[in-house]
Structure formats: C-alpha cells, structure tokens
Amino acid sequence: MVYYKVTIFTGDHLYATTSDSVCIKLVGTDGESDHTWAKAGTEYGFTLSCPESIGKLVLIKLNKQSYLFEDDWFPAKVEVKSPEGDTYTFPIYRWITDSEVHHFREGTALKVFEDKNPLGRDSREKELKQRAEDYCWKVYAEGIPHCMDVEEESSLPPEVLFSYTKSTEFKFTAAAGLAELKLKRLADCKKKWTDIEGIKRVFCCKETAIKEYVQEHWKEDAFFGYQFLNGINPMLIRRCTALPNNFPVTDGMVFLRGQSSLKEEMKKGNIFLVDYKLLDGVKANIINGKKQYLMAPLVLLHKTPEDELMPVAIQLKQTPADDNPIFFPTDSEYDWLMAKIFVRSADFNMHQLNAHLLRTHLLPEVFAVSLLRNVPMVHPLYKLLIPHTRYTLHINHMARNRLISESGVFTQIAASGGEGMIEILRRFTSSMTYSSLCIPDDIKERGLKSVPNFYYRDDGLRLWKSIHRFVQGVLGYYYQNDAEVKQDSELQKWISDIFAHGFLSKESTGIPQSFTSVAEMVKFVTMVIFTCSAQHAAVNSGQYDYGGWMPNAPSSLQLPPPTKKGTTSEATMLETFPDVNTTANGMAALWLLSKQSTDFVRLGDYPEEHFTEETPRKLINELNGRLKVLKTRIKVREILKVPYTYLKPDMVENSVAI
C-alpha cells in the first residue's frame, strides 16, 4: 500500500467554500486512485491510499455532490505529495457549480506538441471542445470587432463573472450616484443651465484634487494644451511638419512666442496638430428631443520657449469656408472659449469610442475570447494571460446592455451616441493599426519622442519595457526557438482568431496573421498585456478627474458652432451646453467608471498561482521589483500642479475590469 498526501485549497473569494461533499481521484501514468470523498474547507488535508504507485501524476478528477441544493465552490488548487517524495500542484481557480466531473491538469506548463500522454491529450481536447461551446463569437455590428455570443448576464460562465464583492460594490456605487441626482432633482431635469455656478452643485460631495484644479483652470490655454499630452486622451496629438490643405493657417494669422515664423517653428519641431477628421459628417444624436452637434475640428498647437503647449488656431469643421472661421487666442474671450469647448466635446466623444471603448474594451474582449476558445489551462500562454482577462467579458456585456444600447447611458448623453455611434466605430476600426497599439511605435510615428512634460509617454514606455522584459523571459523559457512557435497549433489559432475577429482579417492593420518567431510573439503578447492594463488605466482612470467638470468635457452640445466671429457670449455658452439631466447622468457615469473596487488586482500581482515552475515565478518577482522602482519615480513627481498618476503601477489594474 502507498500513500498520497492531498491538500485541497479553497479560494479566498466571499462564499468560496461549499457545504457539498467533494470527491477527488488522482490519475497517473500507471493508473489511477479510487474516488475519495473529502471536505472543502479553506485548506483541507488528508491521506489517500493506493495498492501501488500510480506513476507520475497527470491530472485530477474533481466533483462535488449536493444534498438539498447546489452550493457553489471555488477551489484554488490541489497539492499532492507522492510516495516517491514528489510534490504536484494542480491549479484550478474557477467555480464549480454543478455535480459534473471536472479534469484539472498538473501545473507544469505544456505546449500541445509536448503533451505526449494520451490521458493528458484527451483531457486537453475535451477542455477545448467544451470551451468552444461556452465561448462563441458574435457579430455585434458589421465593421467592428466581434464579441462573445451571450444574451443574458446570467448565461456568462461562472469563471468570468464579477466576484460577489465586485458586483455588490458596483451596484451600490451606481445606485448611490443616481440617488444623489434624484434627491437634487437633476437626473430628470431637461432644462438648460442658467449659470455656471449651478454646474458646481452636481456631485459637489464627490471631489478629487484634479477635478478641483480642472474646475478652476479649464478656460486657460496652457491647460487646454496640457490635456492633449496628459489628459485622458493622449492618443491624437502629433508633430506637424506640413499643414493639411484644409487648414489654411498663415504666419499673419498666428502669434508664436519667440517671433519665429510658422515654417521655422515646424522645422524646429515645435508645431503640433490634433485632427478629428474621423468624426466628419457623422449624424449627431438627438437628446431630450433636440438635435445635438458634433464637430470634426483641427487644432494647431505651439510648444513655447517655456515648454508649454499652447493652442494657436482652431477650425471647427473640416472644409474651409466663409462660415467656418479659424479661431485664434486673439479673438474675443467667448469666441475663443467656444471654439475650445467644441474641441473638448469632440475629444470627449472620440476618446470614449476610440481610445476607450474600441481599443481598451472591444479588443481585450477579442484577446480573451480567443484565449478561452483556443488555449487550454495547461498551456504557458493561458497561464500568462488569464490574469489579464479578469472581469473583462462581464464588464463588456454590461457595457453593451447598459451603456451603448438604444436605451443605454452613452446613447442618452453623448452627441456620438445613437445612430452615428456604429458608423464612428467602423471608421475607427478601419483606421486602426498594430503600430498604434504599441506605445514605442506609436510615439515614434506621431513624432513625440522629445516633447517635454509628456508623462503618459514617459511612464507608458517604462511600463512597456518592464512588461516586454517579463514576457520575453516567460515565453523565452517555454519557447526555445522560432520553430517551436511555428509548431504550436494552439498559439497559432489564438492569433489567427484575433486577426479574423478583432481586426476583421484586414492585412492593412499590420496585425500578424500567424507567429513566425519568438520575437514576434513576445511583442504581440506584450501589446496585449499593456493594452489590458496600462493603456486602459491611462484612458479610463482619469475620466471623472477631467470630465467631472462638464464644461471641460461636454458629452454633447446643443447649438451649432458660430459661423462668424463676435456673436458669442456667456449666455451663448450656457445655451450650447448639454441639458441638466444630460450633464448629471454623464457625470454619474464617469464617477462610476473611475471608481476602484476593493478587490482591485494591480499590475504585477498574480494571486492565482497558475505557474508552478520556479523560472516564471522568479520572473514575476523581478517584474514587481521593476514596478516598485517605477512607482517611486512617479511618486517623486507628485509635487507637480497636476500630478500624472494614472500609470503609477499600484494604480494600474491587471485587466479591463471597469
């Protein structure tokens, strides 16, 4: 008789334990144990006997049996010490909600061509067959990335749902925000704002230091320019070497500090352009029964000798015309301010649909669905990426139902909501490139490598470098050469599905259709992790900071832009702003989307131990060491008037979870 020491660990989720009886069977290369009943406490150990050794352990079979009702269980892992003295770890980290028998592989990562054991191969194939049924593709709308095919939230697999803690907090935050607006009679008020002071009373108890700064400085040109670098949409600005033909600005029109000409400043690399051309011609929304207005502006900015980025010219429509004047800082106060307000409204809409929704929600869903469909738990890629998919499918399902649906919040508050939204998303999808998703390439292409005080770039590049080094270490450990990459059919299916369902098989995007080398794979996986963590933090976490003061980021505008100068006033501005309820509901949505959950998992934390080998675990520790150094570096910078902390590693969530 030989003995196996078995320890079952239950996860630390709320309600993770079960009152059901648990049954376990060990499966090895030379046989298997009998079914053995056990308990499912936080940590439960027992001894399992076999007539003789069952060889090297391959997998365990686990199930539970209910008495009166099913009691869900979240096992974390099972550890087994064999009579030969070897310790085997079986990572699980998923809910078991039924009485079916579930198979879990021993934790050593195996690529498909390394999985020689027939029992292991059979388990691998069955797992992927079930996953293909659980995670199906759906075309939400033609011309945009595909999503997971699931109708009801309750139909999502338990392993991708919010935790009880996350779900409860999310609902409470949403309800509390709405209740405050109802008490103030703002949520349903369809009137226009009559004074700027009234806007200050919306969510006056929900202040942040940056929101207060924005409220005080939103009219200033220097702050207007600063937001293109370090606000929540640092993705549009680019160095300008030649003015577009449809933006006829001349030296006589603009004043540049330092007395240089426009051409000379361009040669020096001091002129920058922001172009919202992808919004041109889109049908704007109707809100509260009233037509809304969404412009496609062009903005010219100048880097001054003091290293400030100052706007010098704004054209609100793409086609030059007598009724489409170019506005300058020398115009009247409200002519210039209204031009900037139309730009900020365009930026709000472009940010929400492109930088935020498309790039850091829809794409991460594609990455996640392809992973879950094509890559089994025992694969090194699954172990590496599964933490970066946490809650993504659930939050995206909620977004489709509650934010961008016909009755969703975004449709009710945004100029780009409603009929025009899908058209805008199609345009953004069509123009998206691989290089724009990789921050080193993106910064280089936009000519922004030497721009001063660009903290998104500085922190983002350091995070990319840290993540890339980590991914290179992990995948380099499992893939010894390019031939192994080409040989891995599961890895190749993962990327081919992403190319087809995320980038709609468009070669012009530059997205690889397959991997031919370790380096190519490492770069793409780095992009995936960066997008799901750092990039999402950069465009999401500051939404309330910069949008909580509505005049700085109007979700919609109710009057067309001025067609000639000298016709605007404070009254015009108030008439143009969105209605009270549109403002209030928009601010509530931004508050909810910026709120951090108490079960937040920061970048670098891997509480679920999917990797059992020493090398990847060591690499995780090294990654955290680098992130601590970066955290300290960013903390030193907090003395700035407007601290940039969105990419501070302990503020970056490991996945798209909100």
XYZ file of C-alpha atoms in Angstrom:
658
model
C 0.000 0.000 0.000
C 1.297 3.505 -0.876
C 0.064 6.836 0.406
C -0.521 10.215 -1.199
C -0.823 13.317 0.977
C -3.503 15.520 -0.562
C -4.309 19.133 0.354
C -7.292 20.944 -1.163
C -7.148 24.747 -1.055
C -10.292 26.838 -1.456
C -10.008 30.385 -2.837
C -10.379 33.473 -0.675
C -13.445 34.774 -2.519
C -16.502 35.578 -0.452
C -18.686 32.422 -0.327
C -15.933 30.354 -1.963
C -16.357 27.354 0.354
C -19.111 24.782 -0.063
C -21.154 22.589 2.209
C -21.316 19.931 -0.521
C -19.220 16.792 -0.322
C -16.145 16.827 -2.565
C -14.796 13.850 -4.446
C -11.272 13.567 -5.864
C -9.481 10.980 -7.997
C -5.777 11.042 -8.866
C -4.777 9.992 -12.384
C -1.189 8.991 -13.155
C 0.819 7.455 -15.953
C 0.496 3.973 -14.401
C -3.063 4.009 -13.113
C -5.488 5.970 -11.007
C -6.752 6.084 -7.447
C -10.242 5.282 -6.237
C -12.737 8.100 -5.810
C -12.126 9.589 -2.382
C -14.564 11.841 -0.543
C -13.194 14.919 1.187
C -14.213 18.284 2.622
C -13.810 21.726 1.093
C -12.588 23.938 3.885
C -10.159 26.804 3.401
C -7.357 24.244 3.497
C -8.168 20.573 3.951
C -5.524 17.849 4.073
C -5.920 14.095 4.100
C -4.152 10.895 3.067
C -5.223 8.862 0.060
C -4.079 5.269 -0.287
C -3.471 3.121 -3.364
C -2.408 -0.538 -3.622
C 0.662 0.601 -5.590
C 2.156 3.717 -7.125
C 0.137 5.172 -9.985
C 3.275 6.752 -11.504
C 3.762 10.356 -12.442
C 0.559 12.325 -11.812
C -1.085 13.712 -14.945
C -4.385 15.129 -13.739
C -7.032 15.040 -11.043
C -10.752 14.461 -11.400
C -12.846 16.631 -9.127
C -16.547 16.873 -8.480
C -18.933 17.693 -5.671
C -22.249 16.233 -4.572
C -25.043 18.352 -3.155
C -27.607 17.294 -0.603
C -30.600 19.628 -0.717
C -29.325 22.292 -3.110
C -26.232 23.105 -5.159
C -23.680 25.063 -3.152
C -21.080 26.607 -5.476
C -17.409 26.091 -4.728
C -14.273 27.959 -5.780
C -11.282 25.618 -5.347
C -7.922 27.360 -5.779
C -5.569 24.411 -6.173
C -4.802 20.896 -5.039
C -1.364 19.823 -3.862
C -0.349 16.154 -3.768
C 2.806 14.690 -2.266
C 3.524 11.289 -3.804
C 5.075 8.281 -2.055
C 8.187 8.918 -4.186
C 8.549 12.330 -2.486
C 7.476 14.462 -5.450
C 5.043 17.342 -4.930
C 2.458 18.023 -7.640
C 0.344 21.172 -7.862
C -2.935 21.315 -9.784
C -4.083 24.933 -10.365
C -7.866 25.320 -10.587
C -9.078 28.852 -9.744
C -12.580 28.515 -11.077
C -16.096 27.998 -9.803
C -17.608 24.528 -9.741
C -21.372 24.986 -9.793
C -22.605 21.510 -10.750
C -22.077 17.834 -9.938
C -20.189 17.018 -13.130
C -16.675 15.563 -13.020
C -14.045 18.181 -13.905
C -10.485 17.429 -15.011
C -7.535 19.585 -13.954
C -4.013 19.122 -15.234
C -0.812 19.073 -13.219
C 0.633 22.598 -13.179
C 3.742 22.162 -15.324
C 3.072 24.154 -18.500
C 2.914 22.062 -21.680
C 2.628 23.181 -25.277
C 0.446 20.996 -27.460
C 3.334 19.179 -29.185
C 4.886 18.366 -25.784
C 1.723 16.773 -24.383
C 2.578 13.144 -25.118
C 0.477 11.364 -22.504
C -2.755 10.008 -24.042
C -4.759 10.878 -20.901
C -3.414 14.408 -20.971
C -4.086 14.808 -24.682
C -7.621 13.547 -24.276
C -8.261 15.936 -21.383
C -6.805 18.821 -23.408
C -9.045 18.106 -26.388
C -12.177 17.760 -24.254
C -11.421 21.030 -22.488
C -11.083 22.943 -25.749
C -14.202 21.327 -27.192
C -16.211 22.500 -24.174
C -14.631 25.950 -24.314
C -15.552 26.311 -27.988
C -19.179 25.727 -26.964
C -19.017 28.115 -23.993
C -17.228 30.968 -25.787
C -18.735 31.576 -29.205
C -18.197 34.563 -31.488
C -20.924 37.025 -32.362
C -21.049 39.920 -34.831
C -22.399 42.781 -32.720
C -22.320 45.118 -35.718
C -20.663 44.842 -39.124
C -17.284 46.533 -39.358
C -16.296 46.450 -35.684
C -14.562 43.762 -33.574
C -16.661 40.715 -32.762
C -17.732 39.875 -29.233
C -18.769 36.901 -27.141
C -22.165 35.468 -28.037
C -24.167 35.613 -24.818
C -27.609 37.111 -24.331
C -28.093 37.268 -20.594
C -25.572 38.197 -17.937
C -26.585 35.082 -16.030
C -25.516 32.963 -19.015
C -21.871 34.001 -18.729
C -19.644 31.165 -17.489
C -19.076 31.497 -13.719
C -15.302 31.784 -14.185
C -15.635 35.175 -15.935
C -18.276 36.769 -13.685
C -17.640 39.524 -11.159
C -16.931 38.373 -7.638
C -19.685 38.939 -5.082
C -17.652 41.839 -3.680
C -17.157 43.478 -7.072
C -20.788 43.018 -8.072
C -22.143 44.435 -4.807
C -19.842 47.468 -4.830
C -20.575 48.223 -8.493
C -24.332 48.176 -7.934
C -24.042 50.251 -4.766
C -21.881 52.924 -6.410
C -24.281 53.187 -9.349
C -27.346 53.342 -7.089
C -25.780 55.882 -4.726
C -24.840 58.204 -7.577
C -28.307 58.029 -9.106
C -29.963 58.533 -5.721
C -27.950 61.715 -5.126
C -29.003 63.090 -8.503
C -32.654 62.180 -7.842
C -32.569 63.943 -4.464
C -31.154 67.047 -6.133
C -33.793 66.714 -8.883
C -31.105 66.696 -11.543
C -31.419 63.239 -13.140
C -34.699 64.065 -14.899
C -34.374 67.831 -15.347
C -34.399 68.652 -19.064
C -33.779 72.372 -18.602
C -30.741 74.293 -19.753
C -28.133 75.616 -17.365
C -28.789 79.230 -16.419
C -25.485 79.893 -14.661
C -22.081 78.270 -14.322
C -22.435 78.068 -10.539
C -25.286 75.592 -10.905
C -22.966 73.081 -12.571
C -20.722 73.152 -9.490
C -23.533 71.701 -7.376
C -23.654 68.432 -9.333
C -21.765 65.825 -7.305
C -20.258 68.590 -5.149
C -19.522 65.944 -2.495
C -17.528 63.821 -4.942
C -14.463 65.964 -5.403
C -10.947 64.966 -6.416
C -7.891 67.199 -6.317
C -7.575 67.154 -10.114
C -11.288 67.823 -10.655
C -10.974 70.911 -8.454
C -7.959 72.045 -10.492
C -9.849 71.463 -13.745
C -12.806 73.468 -12.459
C -10.515 76.409 -11.714
C -8.273 76.295 -14.807
C -10.438 74.839 -17.606
C -10.508 78.102 -19.565
C -6.720 78.502 -19.678
C -4.882 77.851 -22.944
C -1.939 76.171 -21.207
C -4.243 73.664 -19.505
C -6.150 73.103 -22.758
C -2.841 72.169 -24.430
C -1.633 70.118 -21.462
C -4.597 67.746 -21.747
C -3.531 66.578 -25.210
C -0.422 65.123 -23.558
C -1.500 64.075 -20.079
C -5.288 64.110 -20.019
C -7.358 61.015 -20.688
C -6.883 61.076 -24.466
C -3.164 61.439 -25.229
C -3.640 59.416 -28.427
C -4.364 62.113 -31.038
C -1.703 64.788 -30.942
C 1.141 64.507 -33.447
C 4.046 66.657 -34.600
C 3.120 68.775 -37.627
C 5.661 69.117 -40.430
C 3.217 70.491 -43.010
C -0.241 71.955 -42.573
C -3.136 69.998 -44.093
C -4.553 71.656 -47.221
C -7.905 72.064 -45.476
C -6.400 74.097 -42.601
C -5.204 77.343 -44.248
C -3.353 78.996 -41.383
C -0.710 81.555 -42.322
C 2.006 83.447 -40.448
C -0.062 86.598 -40.439
C -2.860 84.845 -38.572
C -0.981 83.392 -35.605
C 1.219 84.797 -32.889
C 4.065 82.492 -31.904
C 6.137 83.307 -28.852
C 9.746 83.818 -29.871
C 8.754 85.701 -33.065
C 9.607 82.760 -35.384
C 7.550 82.022 -38.449
C 5.210 79.041 -38.635
C 7.511 77.359 -41.149
C 10.576 77.871 -38.954
C 8.786 76.511 -35.900
C 7.699 73.460 -37.868
C 11.324 72.824 -38.838
C 12.285 73.064 -35.168
C 9.598 70.510 -34.320
C 7.558 72.947 -32.236
C 4.215 72.780 -34.077
C 1.642 70.076 -33.334
C -1.684 69.094 -34.845
C -4.804 67.419 -33.488
C -7.246 66.381 -36.212
C -10.706 64.966 -35.502
C -11.398 64.172 -39.160
C -12.855 60.733 -38.379
C -15.860 62.497 -36.835
C -16.597 64.452 -40.023
C -20.082 64.060 -41.429
C -21.354 61.739 -38.690
C -25.016 62.200 -37.851
C -25.201 63.636 -34.351
C -27.556 62.293 -31.707
C -30.957 63.576 -30.636
C -31.168 64.061 -26.852
C -34.272 65.218 -24.976
C -35.920 65.575 -28.373
C -33.325 68.124 -29.508
C -30.719 67.892 -32.269
C -27.140 67.799 -30.991
C -23.930 68.996 -32.621
C -20.620 67.166 -33.022
C -17.788 68.883 -34.861
C -14.639 67.499 -36.504
C -12.136 70.228 -35.556
C -8.496 70.818 -36.409
C -6.283 72.255 -33.673
C -2.832 73.763 -34.134
C -0.560 73.976 -31.096
C 2.825 75.572 -30.465
C 5.489 74.497 -27.990
C 6.662 77.732 -26.424
C 10.177 78.516 -25.165
C 8.736 77.848 -21.685
C 7.869 74.293 -22.805
C 4.126 74.904 -22.665
C 1.867 73.557 -25.385
C -0.366 76.461 -26.425
C -3.247 76.409 -28.927
C -2.740 78.974 -31.673
C -5.537 78.155 -34.142
C -8.799 76.154 -34.192
C -11.012 75.347 -37.170
C -14.216 73.595 -36.127
C -15.161 71.927 -39.426
C -13.003 70.069 -41.922
C -13.847 72.110 -45.017
C -12.598 75.719 -45.142
C -15.391 78.205 -45.842
C -16.535 81.725 -45.031
C -18.966 80.337 -42.463
C -16.222 78.147 -40.932
C -13.842 80.732 -39.461
C -10.479 79.870 -37.959
C -10.398 80.993 -34.333
C -7.354 82.420 -32.565
C -6.424 83.343 -28.982
C -6.602 86.996 -30.056
C -10.350 86.711 -30.753
C -12.922 87.791 -28.188
C -12.999 85.831 -24.930
C -16.119 83.818 -25.754
C -15.346 83.281 -29.440
C -12.065 81.611 -28.424
C -13.587 79.819 -25.428
C -16.467 78.442 -27.507
C -14.001 77.130 -30.105
C -12.141 75.284 -27.338
C -15.418 73.941 -25.898
C -16.343 72.422 -29.286
C -12.889 70.819 -29.415
C -13.245 69.425 -25.893
C -16.668 67.970 -26.787
C -15.230 66.331 -29.914
C -12.394 64.990 -27.787
C -14.844 63.538 -25.243
C -16.653 61.607 -27.965
C -13.524 60.480 -29.788
C -11.940 59.384 -26.523
C -14.959 57.393 -25.393
C -15.468 55.487 -28.639
C -11.902 55.096 -29.907
C -9.268 55.366 -27.183
C -11.523 53.821 -24.540
C -14.290 51.576 -25.917
C -12.692 50.214 -29.092
C -9.059 49.929 -28.088
C -9.306 49.015 -24.399
C -12.625 47.152 -24.212
C -13.599 45.604 -27.538
C -10.076 44.464 -28.403
C -9.349 42.974 -24.937
C -12.597 41.013 -25.271
C -11.310 39.556 -28.546
C -7.988 38.680 -26.878
C -9.877 36.985 -24.025
C -12.426 35.040 -26.083
C -9.719 33.759 -28.415
C -7.628 32.677 -25.429
C -10.517 30.857 -23.765
C -11.607 29.165 -27.005
C -8.207 28.069 -28.251
C -5.748 27.718 -25.395
C -6.099 25.130 -22.591
C -5.279 25.808 -18.936
C -2.039 23.818 -19.102
C -0.614 25.973 -21.893
C 2.008 28.606 -20.880
C 0.157 31.324 -22.801
C -3.028 30.663 -20.830
C -1.126 30.859 -17.540
C 0.487 34.125 -18.622
C -2.613 35.879 -19.963
C -5.568 34.628 -17.929
C -4.996 37.170 -15.103
C -5.261 39.932 -17.700
C -8.771 38.826 -18.756
C -10.307 39.101 -15.264
C -13.860 40.535 -15.377
C -13.438 41.777 -18.976
C -16.223 39.693 -20.508
C -18.621 40.644 -17.716
C -17.936 44.403 -17.836
C -18.205 44.409 -21.636
C -21.522 42.581 -21.545
C -22.776 45.210 -19.115
C -21.463 47.988 -21.380
C -23.344 46.625 -24.382
C -26.568 46.368 -22.387
C -26.377 49.492 -20.230
C -24.039 51.961 -21.909
C -24.143 51.717 -25.701
C -27.523 50.035 -26.260
C -30.502 52.030 -27.585
C -31.539 52.886 -24.029
C -28.000 52.984 -22.641
C -26.429 55.857 -20.740
C -23.991 56.771 -23.520
C -26.831 56.924 -26.031
C -28.696 59.285 -23.704
C -25.808 61.691 -23.042
C -23.365 61.719 -25.981
C -23.501 63.517 -29.311
C -21.909 60.428 -30.875
C -24.464 58.086 -29.310
C -27.388 56.621 -31.205
C -27.331 56.234 -34.968
C -23.859 57.672 -35.501
C -22.058 55.535 -32.935
C -21.614 52.385 -35.037
C -20.511 54.445 -38.043
C -17.849 56.127 -35.889
C -16.713 52.763 -34.506
C -16.458 51.406 -38.063
C -14.245 54.324 -39.059
C -12.048 53.884 -36.016
C -11.768 50.133 -36.595
C -10.900 50.657 -40.247
C -8.126 53.143 -39.395
C -6.629 51.155 -36.503
C -3.093 49.806 -36.904
C -0.867 47.433 -34.955
C 1.765 50.149 -34.512
C -0.771 52.472 -32.877
C -1.352 49.798 -30.201
C 2.362 49.508 -29.394
C 3.395 52.630 -27.487
C 7.058 52.711 -28.639
C 5.963 52.585 -32.296
C 3.041 54.949 -31.725
C 5.141 57.635 -30.037
C 7.738 57.427 -32.808
C 5.134 57.593 -35.604
C 3.481 60.643 -34.049
C 6.829 62.394 -33.681
C 6.542 62.803 -29.921
C 9.797 61.310 -28.648
C 11.249 64.623 -27.466
C 8.177 66.566 -26.343
C 8.781 67.840 -22.776
C 6.449 67.118 -19.855
C 4.780 64.164 -21.620
C 4.186 61.874 -18.660
C 1.881 59.408 -20.426
C 4.744 58.713 -22.828
C 7.437 58.542 -20.138
C 5.531 56.220 -17.789
C 3.986 54.220 -20.619
C 7.321 53.475 -22.280
C 8.829 52.346 -18.975
C 5.852 50.091 -18.291
C 6.045 48.664 -21.817
C 9.732 47.946 -21.323
C 9.079 46.204 -17.986
C 6.229 44.130 -19.396
C 8.216 43.248 -22.518
C 11.162 42.058 -20.437
C 8.812 39.935 -18.324
C 7.028 38.421 -21.339
C 10.347 37.786 -23.075
C 11.586 35.939 -20.008
C 8.469 33.797 -19.571
C 7.857 32.902 -23.216
C 11.567 32.582 -23.899
C 11.674 29.944 -21.162
C 8.941 27.879 -22.820
C 9.811 28.504 -26.489
C 13.435 27.659 -27.179
C 13.399 28.706 -30.830
C 11.248 30.029 -33.680
C 10.441 26.513 -34.883
C 8.570 25.766 -31.646
C 6.458 28.900 -32.157
C 5.501 27.779 -35.665
C 4.796 24.267 -34.392
C 2.343 25.361 -31.676
C -1.068 24.968 -33.308
C -2.951 26.356 -30.269
C -0.845 29.505 -30.202
C -1.342 29.941 -33.943
C -5.106 29.504 -33.616
C -5.141 32.178 -30.908
C -3.516 34.803 -33.117
C -5.427 33.805 -36.263
C -8.757 34.208 -34.428
C -7.660 37.634 -33.175
C -6.725 38.664 -36.717
C -10.100 37.467 -38.035
C -12.458 38.553 -35.243
C -10.652 41.570 -33.816
C -9.133 43.114 -36.946
C -11.607 41.642 -39.438
C -8.865 39.954 -41.498
C -7.508 43.296 -42.732
C -3.844 42.993 -43.657
C -3.577 46.794 -43.722
C -3.706 46.819 -39.915
C -0.270 45.204 -39.726
C -1.549 42.657 -37.209
C 0.208 39.294 -37.653
C -1.987 36.515 -39.024
C 0.379 33.942 -37.542
C 3.557 33.940 -35.489
C 6.808 33.028 -37.197
C 9.276 33.862 -34.435
C 9.664 34.150 -30.682
C 10.315 37.900 -31.013
C 7.108 38.436 -32.990
C 5.081 36.510 -30.413
C 6.698 38.354 -27.479
C 5.909 41.777 -28.946
C 2.272 40.879 -29.592
C 1.734 39.399 -26.121
C 3.392 42.486 -24.615
C 0.886 44.623 -26.523
C -1.990 42.515 -25.206
C -0.914 42.851 -21.561
C -0.105 46.570 -21.956
C -3.491 47.229 -23.586
C -5.432 45.305 -20.938
C -3.657 47.016 -18.040
C -1.645 50.203 -18.573
C -3.403 51.563 -21.650
C -6.830 51.030 -20.121
C -5.705 52.775 -16.936
C -4.378 55.713 -18.963
C -7.691 56.336 -20.745
C -10.105 55.262 -18.015
C -8.897 56.149 -14.527
C -8.960 59.933 -15.008
C -12.411 60.161 -16.561
C -14.028 61.789 -13.560
C -10.960 63.932 -12.840
C -11.159 65.584 -16.261
C -14.834 65.063 -17.117
C -16.387 65.636 -13.686
C -16.395 69.339 -14.500
C -18.686 69.228 -17.532
C -17.531 72.462 -19.280
C -14.107 70.858 -19.703
C -15.540 67.786 -21.457
C -19.118 68.283 -22.670
C -20.578 64.988 -23.829
C -22.780 66.846 -26.280
C -23.551 70.400 -27.420
C -26.963 71.802 -28.318
C -26.186 74.726 -30.621
C -24.131 74.733 -33.825
C -20.731 76.447 -33.726
C -20.569 80.165 -34.519
C -20.363 80.878 -38.240
C -18.864 84.318 -37.736
C -16.902 85.999 -35.040
C -18.260 88.403 -32.443
C -21.581 86.595 -31.916
C -20.870 84.660 -28.703
C -21.309 85.413 -25.013
C -21.655 83.627 -21.691
C -25.349 83.204 -22.479
C -24.440 81.515 -25.794
C -22.125 79.146 -23.935
C -24.818 78.171 -21.413
C -27.341 77.673 -24.215
C -24.847 75.413 -26.010
C -24.000 73.214 -23.021
C -25.940 69.923 -22.589
C -29.114 69.986 -20.509
C -29.063 69.494 -16.746
C -30.042 65.806 -16.862
C -27.550 65.048 -19.646
C -24.795 66.691 -17.609
C -25.750 64.989 -14.354
C -26.142 61.496 -15.807
C -22.882 61.855 -17.702
C -21.016 62.844 -14.561
C -22.565 59.923 -12.667
C -21.382 57.511 -15.367
C -17.845 58.926 -15.243
C -17.818 58.651 -11.446
C -18.866 55.005 -11.640
C -16.307 54.161 -14.336
C -13.487 55.814 -12.403
C -14.252 54.115 -9.094
C -11.752 51.498 -7.971
C -13.127 48.255 -6.487
C -11.786 46.869 -3.215
C -10.922 43.603 -4.990
C -8.745 45.538 -7.461
C -5.692 43.496 -8.561
C -2.792 45.716 -9.561
C -0.407 45.126 -12.433
C 2.254 42.630 -11.362
C 0.075 40.879 -8.787
C -0.633 37.245 -9.647
C -2.640 35.994 -6.650
C -3.694 32.900 -8.574
C -0.681 30.614 -8.892
C -1.098 29.242 -12.405
C 2.644 28.897 -12.888
C 4.226 26.171 -10.763
C 7.747 26.204 -12.211
C 10.450 28.233 -10.480
C 11.548 30.305 -13.504
C 8.254 32.101 -14.279
C 7.640 32.659 -10.557
C 11.071 34.266 -10.272
C 10.316 36.441 -13.301
C 7.095 37.651 -11.650
C 9.117 38.746 -8.618
C 11.600 40.538 -10.855
C 8.742 42.314 -12.648
C 7.415 43.547 -9.316
C 10.855 44.820 -8.401
C 10.965 46.937 -11.561
C 7.423 48.187 -10.959
C 8.362 49.317 -7.437
C 11.233 51.375 -8.862
C 8.863 52.987 -11.365
C 6.315 53.670 -8.618
C 8.961 55.549 -6.628
C 9.997 57.507 -9.700
C 6.417 58.614 -10.352
C 5.792 59.412 -6.686
C 8.622 61.965 -6.752
C 6.704 63.773 -9.486
C 3.560 64.206 -7.362
C 4.679 67.731 -6.402
C 3.522 68.950 -9.832
C 0.484 71.229 -10.025
C -1.322 68.467 -11.903
C 0.239 65.134 -10.902
C 0.085 62.376 -13.518
C -0.502 59.135 -11.595
C -2.667 57.040 -13.923
C 0.284 54.817 -14.885
C 1.686 54.524 -11.390
C 1.991 50.719 -11.146
C -0.066 50.362 -7.959
C -2.856 52.362 -9.657
C -2.907 50.190 -12.797
C -5.345 47.281 -12.714
C -4.156 43.986 -14.166
C -7.141 43.718 -16.507
C -10.060 45.631 -18.014
C -12.356 45.252 -15.025
C -14.322 48.513 -15.111
